[in-house]
mmCIF file of C-alpha atoms in Angstrom:
data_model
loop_
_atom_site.group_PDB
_atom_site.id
_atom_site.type_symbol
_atom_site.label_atom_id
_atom_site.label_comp_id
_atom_site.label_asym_id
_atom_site.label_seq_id
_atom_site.Cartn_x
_atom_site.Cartn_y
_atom_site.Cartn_z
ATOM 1 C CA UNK A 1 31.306 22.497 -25.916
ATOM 2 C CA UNK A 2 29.594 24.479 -23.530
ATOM 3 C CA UNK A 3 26.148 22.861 -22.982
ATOM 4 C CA UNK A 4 24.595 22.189 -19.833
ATOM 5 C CA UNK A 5 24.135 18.310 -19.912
ATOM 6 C CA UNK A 6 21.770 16.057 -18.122
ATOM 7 C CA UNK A 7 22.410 12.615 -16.775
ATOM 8 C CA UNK A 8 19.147 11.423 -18.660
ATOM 9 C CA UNK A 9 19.999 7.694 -17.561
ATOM 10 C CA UNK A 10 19.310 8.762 -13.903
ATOM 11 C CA UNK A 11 15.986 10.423 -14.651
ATOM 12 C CA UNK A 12 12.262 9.078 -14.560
ATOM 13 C CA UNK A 13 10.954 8.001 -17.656
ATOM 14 C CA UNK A 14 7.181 9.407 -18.496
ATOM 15 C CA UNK A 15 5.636 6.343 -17.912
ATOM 16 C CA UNK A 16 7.371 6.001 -14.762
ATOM 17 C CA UNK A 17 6.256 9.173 -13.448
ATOM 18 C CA UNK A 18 2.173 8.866 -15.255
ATOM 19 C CA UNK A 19 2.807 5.473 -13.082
ATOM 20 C CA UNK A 20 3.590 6.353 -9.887
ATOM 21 C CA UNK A 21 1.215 9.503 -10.030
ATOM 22 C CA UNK A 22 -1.631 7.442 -10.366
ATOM 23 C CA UNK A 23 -0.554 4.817 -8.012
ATOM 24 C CA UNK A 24 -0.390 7.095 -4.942
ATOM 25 C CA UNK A 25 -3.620 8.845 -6.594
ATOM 26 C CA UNK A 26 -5.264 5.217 -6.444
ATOM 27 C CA UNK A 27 -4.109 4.083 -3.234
ATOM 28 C CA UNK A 28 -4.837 6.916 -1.550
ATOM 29 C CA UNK A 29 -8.336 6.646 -2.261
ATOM 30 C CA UNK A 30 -8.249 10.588 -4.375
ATOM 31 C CA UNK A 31 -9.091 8.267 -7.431
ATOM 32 C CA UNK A 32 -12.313 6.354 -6.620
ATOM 33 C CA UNK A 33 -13.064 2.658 -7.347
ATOM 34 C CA UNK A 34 -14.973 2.303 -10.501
ATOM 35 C CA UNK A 35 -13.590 5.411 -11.606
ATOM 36 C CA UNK A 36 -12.230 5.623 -15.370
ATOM 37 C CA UNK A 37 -9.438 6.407 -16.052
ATOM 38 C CA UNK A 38 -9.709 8.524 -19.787
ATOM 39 C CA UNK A 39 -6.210 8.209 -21.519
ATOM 40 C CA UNK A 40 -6.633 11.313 -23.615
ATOM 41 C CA UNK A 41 -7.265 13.504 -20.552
ATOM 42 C CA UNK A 42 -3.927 11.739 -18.524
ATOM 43 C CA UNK A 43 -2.616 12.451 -21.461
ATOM 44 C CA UNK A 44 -3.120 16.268 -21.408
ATOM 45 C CA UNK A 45 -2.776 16.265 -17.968
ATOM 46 C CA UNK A 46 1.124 14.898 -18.313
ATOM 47 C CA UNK A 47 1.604 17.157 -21.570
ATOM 48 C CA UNK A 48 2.619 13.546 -23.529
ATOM 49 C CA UNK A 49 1.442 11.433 -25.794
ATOM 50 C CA UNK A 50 -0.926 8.287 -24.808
ATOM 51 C CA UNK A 51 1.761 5.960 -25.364
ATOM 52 C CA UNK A 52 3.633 6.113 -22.069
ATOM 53 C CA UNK A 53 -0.097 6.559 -20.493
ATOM 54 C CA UNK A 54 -0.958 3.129 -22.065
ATOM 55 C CA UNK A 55 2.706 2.032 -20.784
ATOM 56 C CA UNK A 56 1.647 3.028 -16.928
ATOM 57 C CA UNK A 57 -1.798 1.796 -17.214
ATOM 58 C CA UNK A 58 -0.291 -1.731 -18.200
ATOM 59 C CA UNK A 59 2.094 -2.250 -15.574
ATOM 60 C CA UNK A 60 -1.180 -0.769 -13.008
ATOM 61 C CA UNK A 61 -3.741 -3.481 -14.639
ATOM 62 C CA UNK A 62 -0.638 -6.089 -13.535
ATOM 63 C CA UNK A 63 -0.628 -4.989 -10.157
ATOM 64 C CA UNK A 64 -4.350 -5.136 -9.738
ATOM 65 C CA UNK A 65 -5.377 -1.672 -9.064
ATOM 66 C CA UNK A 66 -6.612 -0.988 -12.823
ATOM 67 C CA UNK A 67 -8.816 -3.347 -14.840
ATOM 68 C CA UNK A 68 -9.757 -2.972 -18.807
ATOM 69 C CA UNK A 69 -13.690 -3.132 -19.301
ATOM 70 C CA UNK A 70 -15.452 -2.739 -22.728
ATOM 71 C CA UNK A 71 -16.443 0.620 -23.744
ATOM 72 C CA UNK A 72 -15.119 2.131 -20.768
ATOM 73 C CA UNK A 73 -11.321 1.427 -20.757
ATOM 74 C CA UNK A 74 -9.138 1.165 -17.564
ATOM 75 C CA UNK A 75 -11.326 1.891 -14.750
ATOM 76 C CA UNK A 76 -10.086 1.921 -10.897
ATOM 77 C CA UNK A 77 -11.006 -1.651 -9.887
ATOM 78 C CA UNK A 78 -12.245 -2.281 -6.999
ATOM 79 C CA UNK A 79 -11.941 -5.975 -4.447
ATOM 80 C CA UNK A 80 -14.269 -7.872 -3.577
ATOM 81 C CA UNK A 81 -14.624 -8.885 0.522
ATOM 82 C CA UNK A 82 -12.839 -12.242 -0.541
ATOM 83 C CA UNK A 83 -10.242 -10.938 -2.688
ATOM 84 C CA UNK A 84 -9.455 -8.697 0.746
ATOM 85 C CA UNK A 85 -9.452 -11.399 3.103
ATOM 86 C CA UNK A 86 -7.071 -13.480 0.593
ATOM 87 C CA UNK A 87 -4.206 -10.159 0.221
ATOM 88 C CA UNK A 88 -4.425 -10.261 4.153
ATOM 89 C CA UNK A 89 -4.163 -13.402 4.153
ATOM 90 C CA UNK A 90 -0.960 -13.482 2.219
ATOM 91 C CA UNK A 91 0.191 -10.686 3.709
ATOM 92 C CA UNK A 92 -0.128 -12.580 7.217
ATOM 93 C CA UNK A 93 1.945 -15.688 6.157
ATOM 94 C CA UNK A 94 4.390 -13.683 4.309
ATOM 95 C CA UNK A 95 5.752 -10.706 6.174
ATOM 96 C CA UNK A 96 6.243 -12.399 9.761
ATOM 97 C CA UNK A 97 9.074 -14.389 7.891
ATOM 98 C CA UNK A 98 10.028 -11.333 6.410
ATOM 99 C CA UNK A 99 10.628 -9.541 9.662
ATOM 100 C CA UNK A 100 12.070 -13.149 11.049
ATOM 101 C CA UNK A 101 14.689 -12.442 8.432
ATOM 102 C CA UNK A 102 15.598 -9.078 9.208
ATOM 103 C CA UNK A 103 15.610 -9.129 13.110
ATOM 104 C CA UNK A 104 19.145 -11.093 12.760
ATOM 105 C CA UNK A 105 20.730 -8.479 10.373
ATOM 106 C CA UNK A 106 18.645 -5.284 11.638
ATOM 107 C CA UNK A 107 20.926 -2.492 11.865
ATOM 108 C CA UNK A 108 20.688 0.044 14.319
ATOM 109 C CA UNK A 109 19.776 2.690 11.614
ATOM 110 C CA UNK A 110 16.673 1.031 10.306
ATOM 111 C CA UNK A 111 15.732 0.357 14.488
ATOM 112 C CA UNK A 112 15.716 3.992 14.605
ATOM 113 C CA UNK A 113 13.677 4.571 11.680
ATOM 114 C CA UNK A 114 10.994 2.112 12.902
ATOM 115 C CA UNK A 115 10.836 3.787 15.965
ATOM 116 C CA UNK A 116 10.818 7.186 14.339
ATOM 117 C CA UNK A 117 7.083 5.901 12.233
ATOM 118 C CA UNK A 118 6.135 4.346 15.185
ATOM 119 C CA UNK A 119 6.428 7.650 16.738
ATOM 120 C CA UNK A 120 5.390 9.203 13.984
ATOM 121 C CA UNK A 121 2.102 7.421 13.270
ATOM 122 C CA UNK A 122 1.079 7.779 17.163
ATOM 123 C CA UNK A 123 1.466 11.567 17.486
ATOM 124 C CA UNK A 124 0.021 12.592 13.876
ATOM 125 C CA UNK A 125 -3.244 14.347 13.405
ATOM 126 C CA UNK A 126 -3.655 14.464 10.139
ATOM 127 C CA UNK A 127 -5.940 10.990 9.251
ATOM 128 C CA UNK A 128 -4.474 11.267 5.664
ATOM 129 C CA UNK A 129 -1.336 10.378 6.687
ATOM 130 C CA UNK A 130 -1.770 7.641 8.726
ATOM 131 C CA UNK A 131 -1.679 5.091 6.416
ATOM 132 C CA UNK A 132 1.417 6.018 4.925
ATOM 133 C CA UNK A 133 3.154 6.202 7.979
ATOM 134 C CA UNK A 134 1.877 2.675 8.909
ATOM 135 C CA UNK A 135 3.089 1.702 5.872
ATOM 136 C CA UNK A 136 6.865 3.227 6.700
ATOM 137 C CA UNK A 137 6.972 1.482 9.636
ATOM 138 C CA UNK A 138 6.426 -1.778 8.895
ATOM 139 C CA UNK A 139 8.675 -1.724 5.913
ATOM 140 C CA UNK A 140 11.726 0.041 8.278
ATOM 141 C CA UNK A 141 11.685 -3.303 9.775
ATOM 142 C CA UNK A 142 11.598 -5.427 7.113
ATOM 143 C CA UNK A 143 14.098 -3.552 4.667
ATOM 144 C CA UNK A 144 17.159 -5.597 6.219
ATOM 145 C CA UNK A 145 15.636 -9.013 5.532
ATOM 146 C CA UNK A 146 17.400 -8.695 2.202
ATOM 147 C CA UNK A 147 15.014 -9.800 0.188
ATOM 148 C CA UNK A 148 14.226 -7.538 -2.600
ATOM 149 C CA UNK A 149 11.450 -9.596 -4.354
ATOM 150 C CA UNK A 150 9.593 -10.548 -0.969
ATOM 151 C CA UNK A 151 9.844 -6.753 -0.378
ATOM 152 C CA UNK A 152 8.162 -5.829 -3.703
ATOM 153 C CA UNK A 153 5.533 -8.726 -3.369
ATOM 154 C CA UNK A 154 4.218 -6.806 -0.057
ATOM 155 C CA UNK A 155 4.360 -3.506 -1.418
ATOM 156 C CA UNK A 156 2.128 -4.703 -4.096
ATOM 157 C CA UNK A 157 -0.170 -6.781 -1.639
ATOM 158 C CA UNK A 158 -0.443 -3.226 0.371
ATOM 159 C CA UNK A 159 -1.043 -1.086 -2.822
ATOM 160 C CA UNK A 160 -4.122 -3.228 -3.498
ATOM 161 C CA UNK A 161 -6.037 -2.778 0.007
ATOM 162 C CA UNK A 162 -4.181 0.487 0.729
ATOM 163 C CA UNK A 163 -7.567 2.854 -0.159
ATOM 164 C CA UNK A 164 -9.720 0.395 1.645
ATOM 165 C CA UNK A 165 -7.226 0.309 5.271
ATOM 166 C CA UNK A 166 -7.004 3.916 5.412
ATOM 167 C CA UNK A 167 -10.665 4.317 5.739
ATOM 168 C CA UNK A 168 -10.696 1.630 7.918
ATOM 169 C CA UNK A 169 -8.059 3.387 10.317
ATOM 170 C CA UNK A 170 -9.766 6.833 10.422
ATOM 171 C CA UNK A 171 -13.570 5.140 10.985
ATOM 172 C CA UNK A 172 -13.042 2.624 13.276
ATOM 173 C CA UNK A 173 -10.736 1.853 16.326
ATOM 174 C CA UNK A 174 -8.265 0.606 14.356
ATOM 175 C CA UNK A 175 -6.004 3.593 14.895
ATOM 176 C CA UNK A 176 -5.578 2.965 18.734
ATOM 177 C CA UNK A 177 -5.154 -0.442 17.953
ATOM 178 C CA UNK A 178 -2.869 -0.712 15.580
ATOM 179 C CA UNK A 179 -0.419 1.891 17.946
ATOM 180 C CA UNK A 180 -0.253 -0.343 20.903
ATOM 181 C CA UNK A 181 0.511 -3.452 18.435
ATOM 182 C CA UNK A 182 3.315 -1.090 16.927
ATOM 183 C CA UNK A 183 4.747 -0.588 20.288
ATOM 184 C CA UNK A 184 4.739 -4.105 20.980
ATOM 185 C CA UNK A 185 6.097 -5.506 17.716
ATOM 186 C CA UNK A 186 9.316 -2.611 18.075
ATOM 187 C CA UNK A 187 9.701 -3.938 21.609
ATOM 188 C CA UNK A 188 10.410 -7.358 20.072
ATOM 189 C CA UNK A 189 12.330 -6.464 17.580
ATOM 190 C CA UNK A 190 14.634 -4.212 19.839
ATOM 191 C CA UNK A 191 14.857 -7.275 22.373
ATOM 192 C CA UNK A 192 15.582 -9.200 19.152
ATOM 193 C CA UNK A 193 13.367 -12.025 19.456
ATOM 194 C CA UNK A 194 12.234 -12.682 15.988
ATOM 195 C CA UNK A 195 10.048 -15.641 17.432
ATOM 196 C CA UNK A 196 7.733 -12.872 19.249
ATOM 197 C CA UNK A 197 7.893 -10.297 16.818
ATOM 198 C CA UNK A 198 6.869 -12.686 14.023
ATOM 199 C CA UNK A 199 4.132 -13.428 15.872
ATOM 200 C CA UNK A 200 3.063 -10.510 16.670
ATOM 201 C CA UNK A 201 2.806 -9.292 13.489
ATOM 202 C CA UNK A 202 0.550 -12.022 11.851
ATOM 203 C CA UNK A 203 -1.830 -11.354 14.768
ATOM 204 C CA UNK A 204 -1.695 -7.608 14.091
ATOM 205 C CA UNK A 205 -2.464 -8.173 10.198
ATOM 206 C CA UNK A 206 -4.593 -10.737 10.763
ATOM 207 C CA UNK A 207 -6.774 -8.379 13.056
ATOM 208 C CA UNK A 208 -6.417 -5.582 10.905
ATOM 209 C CA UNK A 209 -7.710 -7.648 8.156
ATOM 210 C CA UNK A 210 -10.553 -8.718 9.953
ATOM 211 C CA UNK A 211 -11.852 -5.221 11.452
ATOM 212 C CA UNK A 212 -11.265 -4.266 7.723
ATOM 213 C CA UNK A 213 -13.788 -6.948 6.533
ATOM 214 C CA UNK A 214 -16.327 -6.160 9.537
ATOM 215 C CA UNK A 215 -16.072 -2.231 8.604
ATOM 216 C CA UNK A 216 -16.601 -3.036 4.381
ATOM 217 C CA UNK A 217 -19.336 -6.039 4.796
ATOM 218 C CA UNK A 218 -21.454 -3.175 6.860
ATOM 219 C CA UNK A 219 -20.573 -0.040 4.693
ATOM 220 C CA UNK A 220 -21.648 -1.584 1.796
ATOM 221 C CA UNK A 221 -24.470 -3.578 3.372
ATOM 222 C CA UNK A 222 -25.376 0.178 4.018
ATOM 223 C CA UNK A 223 -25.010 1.279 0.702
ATOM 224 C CA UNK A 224 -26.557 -1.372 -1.106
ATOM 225 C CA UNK A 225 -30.090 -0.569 1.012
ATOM 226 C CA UNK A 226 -29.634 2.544 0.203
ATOM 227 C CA UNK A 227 -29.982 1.842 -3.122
ATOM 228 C CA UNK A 228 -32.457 -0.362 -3.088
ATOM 229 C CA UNK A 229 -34.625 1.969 -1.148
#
């Protein structure tokens, strides 16, 4: 039979693809906060039916960055200074042991690849990308800890206060900053001293999570006398 066949198995399904569209959309801040998100028009927008819309807005609502309100439906949901401080929080006991993990096992290919978004994040000048890049880093390093549900814990953590640090990086200092602490956490890691590099890194979230609080508590000090002005 001559038919040109597809592996279907080893392709996306639509809800995986509405999913992941509006993830990136949502964490990199091109979907505001508050924002609702109308099924019918995803819908259109995807050329499918609402069901795998509902399916992707679902497994979003679980991760945080969508919540159902009444009469609105699934709006872009936005944290709270608390809920921000708690993710770094988390994020700061969490991924030190991660990396303490992975320094014994690291292979020379995911070295290079940290070094390669360390690079990568110091030398681009596009803002947009910065976060992303970030991101890559930190994750080259951790991706030989071998543990696959720590792994997807952080990604979720980072998902949920991704829109908020990439504002953060392009209006403040935090760019500069969080370059030399790059430099210094790959120097551990190369030296392999996972004692040092663990450290590091919970200092380097930890101050990335408070310059993010600083830079939110004003902005929307700012904005609320706006309004009330």
């Amino acid at each position: 039979m001559k038919v040109k066949a597809t592996d279907i198995g080893q392709m996306a399904s639509a809800s995986e693809v509405i999913f992941e569209a509006l993830r990136e959309a949502i964490t990199q801040g091109e979907v505001k906060e508050g924002e609702a998100l109308r099924q019918d028009r995803i819908a259109r927008m995807f050329n499918v039916s609402r069901i795998p819309v509902r399916e992707a807005l679902t497994r979003l609502e679980e991760q945080g960055l969508v919540s159902t309100q009444r009469y609105r439906g699934a709006v872009v949901s936005s944290l709270s200074i608390a809920e921000i401080e708690e993710v770094f929080e988390f994020r700061a006991l969490i991924e030190p042991e991660v990396l303490r993990l992975a320094i014994p096992r690291m292979s020379e290919t995911a070295l290079a690849r940290g070094a390669e978004f360390a690079a990568a994040f110091a030398s681009e000048p596009d803002s947009a990308r910065w976060g992303e890049l970030n991101r890559r880093f930190h994750y080259a390093l951790y991706e030989d800890s071998a543990r696959p549900y720590y792994l997807s814990t952080i990604n979720a953590a980072l998902d949920r206060v991704d829109r908020y640090s990439r504002a953060q990086l392009v209006l403040t200092d935090g760019m500069a900053r969080a370059q030399r602490e790059h430099e210094a956490i790959l120097a551990a890691v190369v030296a392999r001293d996972a004692d040092q590099a663990a450290a590091l890194t919970r200092e380097h979230i930890l101050a990335a999570g408070r310059s993010l609080v600083d830079f939110l508590s004003r902005s929307r000090a700012g904005e609320k006398a706006v309004r009330a002005g």
